[in-house]
JSON list of N, CA and C in Angstrom, two decimals:
[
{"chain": "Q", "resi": 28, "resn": "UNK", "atom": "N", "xyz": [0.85, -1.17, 0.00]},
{"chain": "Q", "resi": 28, "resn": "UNK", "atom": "CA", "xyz": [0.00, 0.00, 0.00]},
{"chain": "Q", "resi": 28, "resn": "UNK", "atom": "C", "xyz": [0.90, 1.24, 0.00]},
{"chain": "Q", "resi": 29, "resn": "UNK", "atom": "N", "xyz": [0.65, 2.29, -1.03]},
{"chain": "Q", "resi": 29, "resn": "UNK", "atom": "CA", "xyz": [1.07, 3.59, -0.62]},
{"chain": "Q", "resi": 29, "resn": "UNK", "atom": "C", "xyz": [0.43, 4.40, 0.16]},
{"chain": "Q", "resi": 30, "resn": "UNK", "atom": "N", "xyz": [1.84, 5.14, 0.83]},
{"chain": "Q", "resi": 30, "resn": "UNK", "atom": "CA", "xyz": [1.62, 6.29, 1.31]},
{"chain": "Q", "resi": 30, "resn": "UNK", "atom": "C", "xyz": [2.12, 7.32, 1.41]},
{"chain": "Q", "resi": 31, "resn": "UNK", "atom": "N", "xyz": [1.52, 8.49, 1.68]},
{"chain": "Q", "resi": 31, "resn": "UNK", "atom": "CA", "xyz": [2.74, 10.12, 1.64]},
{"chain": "Q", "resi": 31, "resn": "UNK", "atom": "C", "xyz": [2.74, 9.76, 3.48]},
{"chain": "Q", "resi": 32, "resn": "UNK", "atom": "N", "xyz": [4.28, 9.95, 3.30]},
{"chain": "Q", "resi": 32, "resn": "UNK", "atom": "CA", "xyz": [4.73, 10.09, 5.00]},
{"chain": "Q", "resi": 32, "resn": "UNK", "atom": "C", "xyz": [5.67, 11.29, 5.20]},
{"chain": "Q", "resi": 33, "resn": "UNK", "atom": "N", "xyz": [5.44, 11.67, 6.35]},
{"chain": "Q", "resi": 33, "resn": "UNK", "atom": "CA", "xyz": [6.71, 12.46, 6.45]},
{"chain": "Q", "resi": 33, "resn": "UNK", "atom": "C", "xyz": [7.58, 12.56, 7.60]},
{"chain": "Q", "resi": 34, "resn": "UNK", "atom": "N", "xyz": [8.51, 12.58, 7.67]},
{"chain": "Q", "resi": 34, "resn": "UNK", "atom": "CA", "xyz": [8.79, 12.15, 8.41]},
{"chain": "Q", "resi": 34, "resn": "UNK", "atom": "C", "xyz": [10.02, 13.14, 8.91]},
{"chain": "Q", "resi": 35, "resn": "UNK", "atom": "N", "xyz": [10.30, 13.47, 10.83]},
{"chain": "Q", "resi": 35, "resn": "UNK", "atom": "CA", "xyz": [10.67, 14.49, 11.19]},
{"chain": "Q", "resi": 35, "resn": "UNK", "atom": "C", "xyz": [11.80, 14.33, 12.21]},
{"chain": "Q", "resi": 36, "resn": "UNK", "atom": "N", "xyz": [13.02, 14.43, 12.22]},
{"chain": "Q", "resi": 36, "resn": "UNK", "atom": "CA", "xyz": [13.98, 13.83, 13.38]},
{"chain": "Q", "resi": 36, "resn": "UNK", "atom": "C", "xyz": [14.48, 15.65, 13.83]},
{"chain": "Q", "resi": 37, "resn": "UNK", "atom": "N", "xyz": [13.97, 15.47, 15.30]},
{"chain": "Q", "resi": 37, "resn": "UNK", "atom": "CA", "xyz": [14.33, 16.68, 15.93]},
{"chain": "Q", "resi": 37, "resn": "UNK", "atom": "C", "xyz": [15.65, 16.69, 16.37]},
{"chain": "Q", "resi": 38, "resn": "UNK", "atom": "N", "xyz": [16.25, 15.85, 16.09]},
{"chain": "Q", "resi": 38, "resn": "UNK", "atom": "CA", "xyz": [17.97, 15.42, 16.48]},
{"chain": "Q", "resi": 38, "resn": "UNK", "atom": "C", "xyz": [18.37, 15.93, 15.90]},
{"chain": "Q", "resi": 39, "resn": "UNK", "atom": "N", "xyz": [18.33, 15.38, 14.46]},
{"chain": "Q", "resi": 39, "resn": "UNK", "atom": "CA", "xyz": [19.18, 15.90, 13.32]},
{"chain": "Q", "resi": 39, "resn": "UNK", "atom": "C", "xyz": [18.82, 17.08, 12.52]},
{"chain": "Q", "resi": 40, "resn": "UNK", "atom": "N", "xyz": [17.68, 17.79, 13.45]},
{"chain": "Q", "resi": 40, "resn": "UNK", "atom": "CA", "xyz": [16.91, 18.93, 12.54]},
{"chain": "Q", "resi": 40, "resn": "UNK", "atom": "C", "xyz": [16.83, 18.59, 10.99]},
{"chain": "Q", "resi": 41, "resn": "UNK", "atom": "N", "xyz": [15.94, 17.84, 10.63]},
{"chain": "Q", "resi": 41, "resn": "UNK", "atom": "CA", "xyz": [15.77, 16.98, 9.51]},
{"chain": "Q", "resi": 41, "resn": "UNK", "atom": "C", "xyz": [14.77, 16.99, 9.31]},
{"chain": "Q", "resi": 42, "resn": "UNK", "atom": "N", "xyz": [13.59, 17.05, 8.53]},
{"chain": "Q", "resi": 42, "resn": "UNK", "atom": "CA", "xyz": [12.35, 16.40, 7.73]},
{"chain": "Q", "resi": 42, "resn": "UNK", "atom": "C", "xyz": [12.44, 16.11, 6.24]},
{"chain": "Q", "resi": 43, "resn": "UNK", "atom": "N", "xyz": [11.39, 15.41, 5.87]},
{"chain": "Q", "resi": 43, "resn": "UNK", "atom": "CA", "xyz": [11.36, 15.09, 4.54]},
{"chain": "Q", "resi": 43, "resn": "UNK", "atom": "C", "xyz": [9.85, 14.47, 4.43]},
{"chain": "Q", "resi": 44, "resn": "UNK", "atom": "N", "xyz": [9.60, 14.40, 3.03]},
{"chain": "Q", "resi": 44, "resn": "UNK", "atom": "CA", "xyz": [8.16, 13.57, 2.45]},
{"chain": "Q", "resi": 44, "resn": "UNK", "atom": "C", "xyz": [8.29, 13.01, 1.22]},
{"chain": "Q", "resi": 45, "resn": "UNK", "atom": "N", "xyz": [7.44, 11.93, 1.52]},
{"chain": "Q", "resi": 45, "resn": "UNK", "atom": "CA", "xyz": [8.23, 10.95, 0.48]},
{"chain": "Q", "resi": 45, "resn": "UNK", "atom": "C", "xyz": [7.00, 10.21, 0.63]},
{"chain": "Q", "resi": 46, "resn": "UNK", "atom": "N", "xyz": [6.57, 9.11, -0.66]},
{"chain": "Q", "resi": 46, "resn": "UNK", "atom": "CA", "xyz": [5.79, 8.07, -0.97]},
{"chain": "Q", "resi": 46, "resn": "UNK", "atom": "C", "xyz": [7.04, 7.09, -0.63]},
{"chain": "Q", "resi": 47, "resn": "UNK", "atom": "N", "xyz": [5.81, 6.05, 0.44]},
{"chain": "Q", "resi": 47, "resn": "UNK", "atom": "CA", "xyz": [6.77, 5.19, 0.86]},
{"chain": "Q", "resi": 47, "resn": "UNK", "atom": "C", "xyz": [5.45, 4.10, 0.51]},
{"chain": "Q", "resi": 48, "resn": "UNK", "atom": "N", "xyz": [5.96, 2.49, 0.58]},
{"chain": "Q", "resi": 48, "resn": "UNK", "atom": "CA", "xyz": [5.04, 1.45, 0.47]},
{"chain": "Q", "resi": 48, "resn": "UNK", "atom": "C", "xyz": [5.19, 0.66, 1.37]},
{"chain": "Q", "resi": 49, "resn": "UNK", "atom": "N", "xyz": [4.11, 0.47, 2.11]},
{"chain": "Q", "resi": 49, "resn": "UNK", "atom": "CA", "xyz": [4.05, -0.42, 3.43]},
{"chain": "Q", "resi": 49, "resn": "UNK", "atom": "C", "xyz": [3.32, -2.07, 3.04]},
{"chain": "Q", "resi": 50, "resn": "UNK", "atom": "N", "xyz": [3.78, -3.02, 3.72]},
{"chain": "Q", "resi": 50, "resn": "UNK", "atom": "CA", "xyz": [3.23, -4.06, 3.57]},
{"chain": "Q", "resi": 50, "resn": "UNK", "atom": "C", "xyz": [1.73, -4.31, 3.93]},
{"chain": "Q", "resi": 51, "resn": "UNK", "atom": "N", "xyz": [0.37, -5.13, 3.87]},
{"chain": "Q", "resi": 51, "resn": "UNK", "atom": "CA", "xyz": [-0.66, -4.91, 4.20]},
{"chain": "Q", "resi": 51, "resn": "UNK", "atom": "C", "xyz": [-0.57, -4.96, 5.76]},
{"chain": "Q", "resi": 52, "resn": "UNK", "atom": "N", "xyz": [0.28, -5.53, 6.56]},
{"chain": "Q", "resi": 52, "resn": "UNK", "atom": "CA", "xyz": [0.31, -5.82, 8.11]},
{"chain": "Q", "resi": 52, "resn": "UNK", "atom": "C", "xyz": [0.42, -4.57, 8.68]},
{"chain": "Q", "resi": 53, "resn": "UNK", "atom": "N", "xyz": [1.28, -3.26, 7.86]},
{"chain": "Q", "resi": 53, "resn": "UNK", "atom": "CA", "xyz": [1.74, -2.51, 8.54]},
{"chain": "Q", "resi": 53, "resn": "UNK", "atom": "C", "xyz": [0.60, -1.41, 9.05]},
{"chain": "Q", "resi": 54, "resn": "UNK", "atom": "N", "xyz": [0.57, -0.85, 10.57]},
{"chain": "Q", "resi": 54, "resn": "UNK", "atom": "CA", "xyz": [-0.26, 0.19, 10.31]},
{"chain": "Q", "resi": 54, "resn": "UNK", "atom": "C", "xyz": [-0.88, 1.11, 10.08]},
{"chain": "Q", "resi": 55, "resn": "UNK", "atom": "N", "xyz": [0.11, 1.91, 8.39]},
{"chain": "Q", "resi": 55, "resn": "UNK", "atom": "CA", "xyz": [0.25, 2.62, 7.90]},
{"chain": "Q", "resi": 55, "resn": "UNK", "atom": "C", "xyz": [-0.59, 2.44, 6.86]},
{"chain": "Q", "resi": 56, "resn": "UNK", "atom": "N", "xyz": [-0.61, 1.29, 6.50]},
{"chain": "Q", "resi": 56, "resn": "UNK", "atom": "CA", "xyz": [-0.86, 0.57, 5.30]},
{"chain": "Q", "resi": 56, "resn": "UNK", "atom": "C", "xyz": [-2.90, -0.11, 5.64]},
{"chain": "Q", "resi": 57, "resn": "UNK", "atom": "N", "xyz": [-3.12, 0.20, 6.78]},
{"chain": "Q", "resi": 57, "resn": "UNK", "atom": "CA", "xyz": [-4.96, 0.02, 6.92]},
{"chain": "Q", "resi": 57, "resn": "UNK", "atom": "C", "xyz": [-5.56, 1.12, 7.74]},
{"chain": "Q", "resi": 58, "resn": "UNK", "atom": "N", "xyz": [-5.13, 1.86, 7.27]},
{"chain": "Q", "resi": 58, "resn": "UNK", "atom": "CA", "xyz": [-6.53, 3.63, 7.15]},
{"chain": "Q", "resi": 58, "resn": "UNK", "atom": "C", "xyz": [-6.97, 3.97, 6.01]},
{"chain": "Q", "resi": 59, "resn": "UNK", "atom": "N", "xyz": [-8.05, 4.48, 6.60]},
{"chain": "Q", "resi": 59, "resn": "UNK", "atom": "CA", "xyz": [-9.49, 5.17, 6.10]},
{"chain": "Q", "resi": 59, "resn": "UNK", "atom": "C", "xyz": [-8.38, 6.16, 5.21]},
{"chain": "Q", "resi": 60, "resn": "UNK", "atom": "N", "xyz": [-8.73, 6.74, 3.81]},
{"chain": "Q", "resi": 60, "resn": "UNK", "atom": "CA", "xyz": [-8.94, 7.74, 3.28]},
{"chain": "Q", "resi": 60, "resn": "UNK", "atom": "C", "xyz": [-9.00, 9.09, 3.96]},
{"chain": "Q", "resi": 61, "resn": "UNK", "atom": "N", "xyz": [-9.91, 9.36, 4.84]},
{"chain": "Q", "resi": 61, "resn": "UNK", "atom": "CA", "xyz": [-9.24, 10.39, 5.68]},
{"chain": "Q", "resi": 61, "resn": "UNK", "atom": "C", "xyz": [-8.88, 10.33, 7.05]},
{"chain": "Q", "resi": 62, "resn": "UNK", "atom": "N", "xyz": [-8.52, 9.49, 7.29]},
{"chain": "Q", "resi": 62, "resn": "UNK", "atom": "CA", "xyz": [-7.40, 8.54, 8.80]},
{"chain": "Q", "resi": 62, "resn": "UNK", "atom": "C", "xyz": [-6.27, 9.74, 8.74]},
{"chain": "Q", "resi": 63, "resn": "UNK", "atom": "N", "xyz": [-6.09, 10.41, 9.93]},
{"chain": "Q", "resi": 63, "resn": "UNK", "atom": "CA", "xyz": [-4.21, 9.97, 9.72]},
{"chain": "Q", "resi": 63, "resn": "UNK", "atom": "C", "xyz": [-3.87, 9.45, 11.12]},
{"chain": "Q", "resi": 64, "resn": "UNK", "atom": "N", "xyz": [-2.68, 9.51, 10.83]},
{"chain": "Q", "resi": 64, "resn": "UNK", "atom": "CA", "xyz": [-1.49, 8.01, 11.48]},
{"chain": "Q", "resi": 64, "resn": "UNK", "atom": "C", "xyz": [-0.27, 8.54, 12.29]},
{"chain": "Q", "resi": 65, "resn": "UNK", "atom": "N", "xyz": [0.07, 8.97, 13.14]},
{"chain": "Q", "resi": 65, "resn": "UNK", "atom": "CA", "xyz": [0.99, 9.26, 13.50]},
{"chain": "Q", "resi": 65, "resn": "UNK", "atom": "C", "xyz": [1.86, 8.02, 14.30]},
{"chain": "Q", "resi": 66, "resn": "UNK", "atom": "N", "xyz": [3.37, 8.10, 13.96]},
{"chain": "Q", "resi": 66, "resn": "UNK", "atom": "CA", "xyz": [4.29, 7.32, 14.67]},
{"chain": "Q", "resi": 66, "resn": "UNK", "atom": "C", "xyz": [5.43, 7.99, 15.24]},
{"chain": "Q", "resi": 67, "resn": "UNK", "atom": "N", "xyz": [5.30, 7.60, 16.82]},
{"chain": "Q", "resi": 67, "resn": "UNK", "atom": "CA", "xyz": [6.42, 8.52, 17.46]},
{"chain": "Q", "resi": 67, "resn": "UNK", "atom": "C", "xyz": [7.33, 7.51, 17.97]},
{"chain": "Q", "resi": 68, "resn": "UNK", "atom": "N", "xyz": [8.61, 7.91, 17.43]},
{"chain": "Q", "resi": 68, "resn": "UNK", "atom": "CA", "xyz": [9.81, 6.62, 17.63]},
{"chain": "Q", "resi": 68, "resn": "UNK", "atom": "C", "xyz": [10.81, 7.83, 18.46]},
{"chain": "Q", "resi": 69, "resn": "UNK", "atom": "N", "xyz": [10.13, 7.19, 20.07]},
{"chain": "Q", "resi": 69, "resn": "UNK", "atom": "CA", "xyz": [11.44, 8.14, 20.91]},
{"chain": "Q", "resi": 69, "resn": "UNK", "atom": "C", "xyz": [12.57, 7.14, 21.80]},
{"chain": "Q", "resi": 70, "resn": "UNK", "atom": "N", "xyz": [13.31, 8.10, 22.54]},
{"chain": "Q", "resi": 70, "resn": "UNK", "atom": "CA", "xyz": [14.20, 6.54, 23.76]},
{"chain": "Q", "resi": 70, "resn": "UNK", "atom": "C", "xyz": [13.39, 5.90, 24.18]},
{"chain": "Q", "resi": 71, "resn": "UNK", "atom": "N", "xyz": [12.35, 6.12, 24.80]},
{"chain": "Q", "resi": 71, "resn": "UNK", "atom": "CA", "xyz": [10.75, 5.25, 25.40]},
{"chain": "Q", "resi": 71, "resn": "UNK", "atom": "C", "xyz": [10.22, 4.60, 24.21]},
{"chain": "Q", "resi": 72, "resn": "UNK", "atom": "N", "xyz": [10.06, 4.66, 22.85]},
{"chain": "Q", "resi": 72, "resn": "UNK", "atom": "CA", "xyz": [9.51, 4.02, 22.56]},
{"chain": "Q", "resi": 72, "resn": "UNK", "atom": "C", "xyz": [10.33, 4.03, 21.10]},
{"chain": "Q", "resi": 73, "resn": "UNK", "atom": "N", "xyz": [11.01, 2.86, 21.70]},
{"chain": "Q", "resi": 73, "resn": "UNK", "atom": "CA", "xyz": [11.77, 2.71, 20.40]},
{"chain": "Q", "resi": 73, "resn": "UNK", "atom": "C", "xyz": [11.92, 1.05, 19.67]},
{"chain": "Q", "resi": 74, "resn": "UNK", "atom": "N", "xyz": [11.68, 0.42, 21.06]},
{"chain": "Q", "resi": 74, "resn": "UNK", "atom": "CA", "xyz": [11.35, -1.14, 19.64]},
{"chain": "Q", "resi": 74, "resn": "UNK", "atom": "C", "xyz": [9.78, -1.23, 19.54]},
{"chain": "Q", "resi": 75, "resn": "UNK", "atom": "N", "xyz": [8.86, -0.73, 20.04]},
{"chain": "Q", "resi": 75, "resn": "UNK", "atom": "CA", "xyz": [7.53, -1.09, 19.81]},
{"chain": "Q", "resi": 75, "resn": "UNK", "atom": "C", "xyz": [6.88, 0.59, 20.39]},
{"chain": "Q", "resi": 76, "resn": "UNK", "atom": "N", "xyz": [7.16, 1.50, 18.60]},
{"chain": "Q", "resi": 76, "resn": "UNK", "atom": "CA", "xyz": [6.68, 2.77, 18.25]},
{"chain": "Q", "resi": 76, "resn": "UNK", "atom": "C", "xyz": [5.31, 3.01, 18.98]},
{"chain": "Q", "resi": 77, "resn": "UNK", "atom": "N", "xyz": [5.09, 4.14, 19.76]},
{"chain": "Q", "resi": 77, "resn": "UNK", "atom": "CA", "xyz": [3.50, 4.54, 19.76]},
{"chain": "Q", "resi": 77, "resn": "UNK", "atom": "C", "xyz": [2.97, 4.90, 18.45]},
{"chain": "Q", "resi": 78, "resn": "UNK", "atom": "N", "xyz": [1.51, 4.76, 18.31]},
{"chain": "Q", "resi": 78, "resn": "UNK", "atom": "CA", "xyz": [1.08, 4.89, 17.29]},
{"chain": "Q", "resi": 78, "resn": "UNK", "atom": "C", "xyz": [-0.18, 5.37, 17.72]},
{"chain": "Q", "resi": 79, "resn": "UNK", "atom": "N", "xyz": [-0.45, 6.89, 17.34]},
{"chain": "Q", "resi": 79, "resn": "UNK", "atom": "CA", "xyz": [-1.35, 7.90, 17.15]},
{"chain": "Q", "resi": 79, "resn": "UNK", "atom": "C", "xyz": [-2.37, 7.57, 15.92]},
{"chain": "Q", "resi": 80, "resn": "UNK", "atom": "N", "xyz": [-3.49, 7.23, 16.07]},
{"chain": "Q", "resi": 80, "resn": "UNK", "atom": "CA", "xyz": [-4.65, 7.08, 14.64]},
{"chain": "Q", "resi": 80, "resn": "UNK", "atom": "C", "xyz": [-6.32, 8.12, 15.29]},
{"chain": "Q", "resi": 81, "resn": "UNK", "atom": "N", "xyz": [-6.69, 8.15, 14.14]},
{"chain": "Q", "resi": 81, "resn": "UNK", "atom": "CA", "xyz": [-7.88, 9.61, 14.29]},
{"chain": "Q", "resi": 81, "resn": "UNK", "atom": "C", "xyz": [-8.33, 10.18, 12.91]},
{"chain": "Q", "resi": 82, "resn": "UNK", "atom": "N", "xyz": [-9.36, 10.16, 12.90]},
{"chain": "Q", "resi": 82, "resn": "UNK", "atom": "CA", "xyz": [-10.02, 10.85, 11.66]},
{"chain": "Q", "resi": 82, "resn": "UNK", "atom": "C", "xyz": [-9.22, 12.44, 11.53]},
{"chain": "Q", "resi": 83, "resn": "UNK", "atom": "N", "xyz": [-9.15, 12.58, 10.38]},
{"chain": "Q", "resi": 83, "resn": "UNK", "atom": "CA", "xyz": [-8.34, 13.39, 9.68]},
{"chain": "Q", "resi": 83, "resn": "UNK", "atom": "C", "xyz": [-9.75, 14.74, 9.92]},
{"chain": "Q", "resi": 84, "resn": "UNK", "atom": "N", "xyz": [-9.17, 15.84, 9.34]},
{"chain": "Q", "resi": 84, "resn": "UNK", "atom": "CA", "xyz": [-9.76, 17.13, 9.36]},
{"chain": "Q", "resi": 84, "resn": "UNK", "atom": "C", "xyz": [-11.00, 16.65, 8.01]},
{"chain": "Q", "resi": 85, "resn": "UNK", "atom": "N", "xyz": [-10.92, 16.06, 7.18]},
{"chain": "Q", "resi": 85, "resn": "UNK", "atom": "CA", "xyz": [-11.86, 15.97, 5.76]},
{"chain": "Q", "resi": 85, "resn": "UNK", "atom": "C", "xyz": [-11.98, 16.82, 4.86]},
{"chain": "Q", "resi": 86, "resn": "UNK", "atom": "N", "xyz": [-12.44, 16.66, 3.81]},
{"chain": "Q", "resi": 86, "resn": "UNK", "atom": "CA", "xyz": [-12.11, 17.49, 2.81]},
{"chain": "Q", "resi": 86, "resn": "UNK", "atom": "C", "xyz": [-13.03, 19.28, 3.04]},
{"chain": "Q", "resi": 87, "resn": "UNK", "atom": "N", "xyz": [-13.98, 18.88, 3.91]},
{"chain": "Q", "resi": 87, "resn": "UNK", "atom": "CA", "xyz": [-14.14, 20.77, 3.22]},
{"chain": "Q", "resi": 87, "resn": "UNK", "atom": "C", "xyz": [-13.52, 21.76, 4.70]},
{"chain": "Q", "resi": 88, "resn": "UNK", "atom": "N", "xyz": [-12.82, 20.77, 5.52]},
{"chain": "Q", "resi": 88, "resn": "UNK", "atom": "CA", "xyz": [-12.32, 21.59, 6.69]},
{"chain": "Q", "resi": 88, "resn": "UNK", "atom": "C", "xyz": [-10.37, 22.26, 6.00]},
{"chain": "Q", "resi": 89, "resn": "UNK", "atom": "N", "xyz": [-10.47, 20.73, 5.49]},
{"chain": "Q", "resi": 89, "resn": "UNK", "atom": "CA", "xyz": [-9.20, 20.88, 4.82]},
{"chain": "Q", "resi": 89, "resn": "UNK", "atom": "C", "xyz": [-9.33, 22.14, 3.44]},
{"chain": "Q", "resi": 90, "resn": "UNK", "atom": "N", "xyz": [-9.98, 22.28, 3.02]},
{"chain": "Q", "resi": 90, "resn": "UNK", "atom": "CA", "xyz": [-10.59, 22.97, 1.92]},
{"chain": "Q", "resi": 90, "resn": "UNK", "atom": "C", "xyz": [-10.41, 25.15, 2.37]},
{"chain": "Q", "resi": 91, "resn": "UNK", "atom": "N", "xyz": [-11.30, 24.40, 3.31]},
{"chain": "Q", "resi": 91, "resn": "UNK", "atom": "CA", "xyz": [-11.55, 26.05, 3.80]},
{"chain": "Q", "resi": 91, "resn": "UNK", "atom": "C", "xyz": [-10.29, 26.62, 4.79]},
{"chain": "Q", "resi": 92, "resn": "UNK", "atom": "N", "xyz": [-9.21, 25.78, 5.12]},
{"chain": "Q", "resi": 92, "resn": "UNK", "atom": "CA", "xyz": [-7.94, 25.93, 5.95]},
{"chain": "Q", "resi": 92, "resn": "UNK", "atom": "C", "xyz": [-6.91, 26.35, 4.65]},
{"chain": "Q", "resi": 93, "resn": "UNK", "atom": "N", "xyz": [-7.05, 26.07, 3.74]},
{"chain": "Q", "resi": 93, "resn": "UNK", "atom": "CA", "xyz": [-5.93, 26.53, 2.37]},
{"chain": "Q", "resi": 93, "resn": "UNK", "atom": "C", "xyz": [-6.95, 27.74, 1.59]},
{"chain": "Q", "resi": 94, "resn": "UNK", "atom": "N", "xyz": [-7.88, 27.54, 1.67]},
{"chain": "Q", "resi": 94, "resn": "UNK", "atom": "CA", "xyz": [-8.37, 29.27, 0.86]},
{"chain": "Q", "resi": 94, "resn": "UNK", "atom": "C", "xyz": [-8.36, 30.34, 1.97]},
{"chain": "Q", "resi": 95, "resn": "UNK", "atom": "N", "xyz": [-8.00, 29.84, 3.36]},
{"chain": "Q", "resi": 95, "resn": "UNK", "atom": "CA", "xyz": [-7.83, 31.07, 4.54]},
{"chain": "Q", "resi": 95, "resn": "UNK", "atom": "C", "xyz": [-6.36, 31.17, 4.12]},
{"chain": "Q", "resi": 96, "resn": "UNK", "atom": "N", "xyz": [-6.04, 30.14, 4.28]},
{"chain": "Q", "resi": 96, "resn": "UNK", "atom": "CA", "xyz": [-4.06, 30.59, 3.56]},
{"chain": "Q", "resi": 96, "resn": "UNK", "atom": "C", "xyz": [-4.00, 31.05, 2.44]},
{"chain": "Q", "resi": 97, "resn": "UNK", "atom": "N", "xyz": [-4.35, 30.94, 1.63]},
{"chain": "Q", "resi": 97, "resn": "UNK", "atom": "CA", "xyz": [-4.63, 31.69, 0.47]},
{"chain": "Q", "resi": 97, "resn": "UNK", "atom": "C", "xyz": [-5.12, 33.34, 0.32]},
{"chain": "Q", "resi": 98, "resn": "UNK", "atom": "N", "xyz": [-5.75, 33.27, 1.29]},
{"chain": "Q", "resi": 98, "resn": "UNK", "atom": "CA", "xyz": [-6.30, 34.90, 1.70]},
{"chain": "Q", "resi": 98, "resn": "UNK", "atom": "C", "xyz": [-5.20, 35.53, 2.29]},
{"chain": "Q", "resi": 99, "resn": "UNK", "atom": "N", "xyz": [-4.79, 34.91, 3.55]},
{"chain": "Q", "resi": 99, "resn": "UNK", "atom": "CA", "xyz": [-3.46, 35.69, 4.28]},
{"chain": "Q", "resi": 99, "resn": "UNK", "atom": "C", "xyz": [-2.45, 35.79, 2.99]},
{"chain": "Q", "resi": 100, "resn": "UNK", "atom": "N", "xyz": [-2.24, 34.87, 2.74]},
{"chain": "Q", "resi": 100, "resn": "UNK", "atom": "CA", "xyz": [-1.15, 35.10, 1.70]},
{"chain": "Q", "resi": 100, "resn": "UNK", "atom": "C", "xyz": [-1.41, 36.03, 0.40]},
{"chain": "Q", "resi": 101, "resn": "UNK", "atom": "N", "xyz": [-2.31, 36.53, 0.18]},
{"chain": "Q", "resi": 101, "resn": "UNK", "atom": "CA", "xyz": [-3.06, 37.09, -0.85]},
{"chain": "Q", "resi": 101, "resn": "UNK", "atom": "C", "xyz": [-2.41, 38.59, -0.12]},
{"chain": "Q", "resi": 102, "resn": "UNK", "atom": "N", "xyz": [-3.60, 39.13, 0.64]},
{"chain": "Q", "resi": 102, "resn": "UNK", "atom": "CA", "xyz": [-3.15, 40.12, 1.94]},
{"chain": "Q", "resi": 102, "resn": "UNK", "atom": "C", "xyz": [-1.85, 40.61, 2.24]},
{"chain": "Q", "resi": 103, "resn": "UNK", "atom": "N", "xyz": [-1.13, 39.04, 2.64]},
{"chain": "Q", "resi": 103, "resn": "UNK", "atom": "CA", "xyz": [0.69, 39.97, 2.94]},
{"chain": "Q", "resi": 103, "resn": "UNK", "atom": "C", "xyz": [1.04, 40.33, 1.35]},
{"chain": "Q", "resi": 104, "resn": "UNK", "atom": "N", "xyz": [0.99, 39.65, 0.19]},
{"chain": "Q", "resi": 104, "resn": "UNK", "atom": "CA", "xyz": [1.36, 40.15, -1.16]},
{"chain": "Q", "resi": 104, "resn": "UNK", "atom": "C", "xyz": [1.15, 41.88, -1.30]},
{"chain": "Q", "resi": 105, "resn": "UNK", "atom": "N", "xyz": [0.25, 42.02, -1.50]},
{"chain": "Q", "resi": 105, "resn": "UNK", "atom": "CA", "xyz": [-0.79, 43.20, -1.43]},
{"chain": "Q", "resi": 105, "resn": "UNK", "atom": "C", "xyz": [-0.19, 44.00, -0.71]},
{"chain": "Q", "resi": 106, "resn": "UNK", "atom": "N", "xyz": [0.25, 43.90, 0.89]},
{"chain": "Q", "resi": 106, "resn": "UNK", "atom": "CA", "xyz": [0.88, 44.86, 1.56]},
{"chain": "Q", "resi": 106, "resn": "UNK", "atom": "C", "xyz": [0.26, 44.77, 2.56]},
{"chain": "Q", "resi": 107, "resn": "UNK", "atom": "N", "xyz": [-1.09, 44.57, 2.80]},
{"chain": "Q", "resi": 107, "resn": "UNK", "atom": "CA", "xyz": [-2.21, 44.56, 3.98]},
{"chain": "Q", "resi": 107, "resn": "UNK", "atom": "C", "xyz": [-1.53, 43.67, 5.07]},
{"chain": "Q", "resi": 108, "resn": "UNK", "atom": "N", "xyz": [-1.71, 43.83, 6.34]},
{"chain": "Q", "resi": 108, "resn": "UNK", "atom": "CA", "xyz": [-1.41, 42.72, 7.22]},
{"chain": "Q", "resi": 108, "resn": "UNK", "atom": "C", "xyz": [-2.99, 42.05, 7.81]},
{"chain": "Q", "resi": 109, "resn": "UNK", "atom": "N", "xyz": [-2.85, 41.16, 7.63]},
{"chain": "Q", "resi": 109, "resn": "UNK", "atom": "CA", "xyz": [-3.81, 40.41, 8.54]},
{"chain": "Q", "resi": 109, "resn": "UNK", "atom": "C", "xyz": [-3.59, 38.85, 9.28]}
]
């Protein structure tokens, strides 16, 4: 199964995103469409990751959160602050 992951090491001040492919076992690899998934690999939890799952924001929350960015960003162009 694909997925967009991304993934963030506060050590190495590092991120990245990338399509990665998980096997069907993995539990990256069995969410919902708008699921997301979080995995936190710290000293505590480092051979058996916590794993964060939860319905995602959905499409018209997600929708109306990028045409508000779109506005601010519109605004600072322009000169306006808001």
């Amino acid at each position: 199964m694909l997925r967009y992951v991304a993934d963030i090491d506060v050590r190495a001040v590092t991120a990245a995103v990338r399509l990665q492919s998980f096997p069907p076992t993995h539990p990256f690899a069995n969410i919902s469409l708008t699921d997301n998934i979080v995995q936190f690999v710290t000293g505590r939890y480092c051979d058996n990751p916590l794993i964060v799952r939860g319905p995602g924001a959905g499409p018209a929350v997600t929708a109306a959160g990028i045409f508000a960015d779109l506005l601010r960003l519109c605004g600072m162009l322009s000169g306006q602050q808001g």
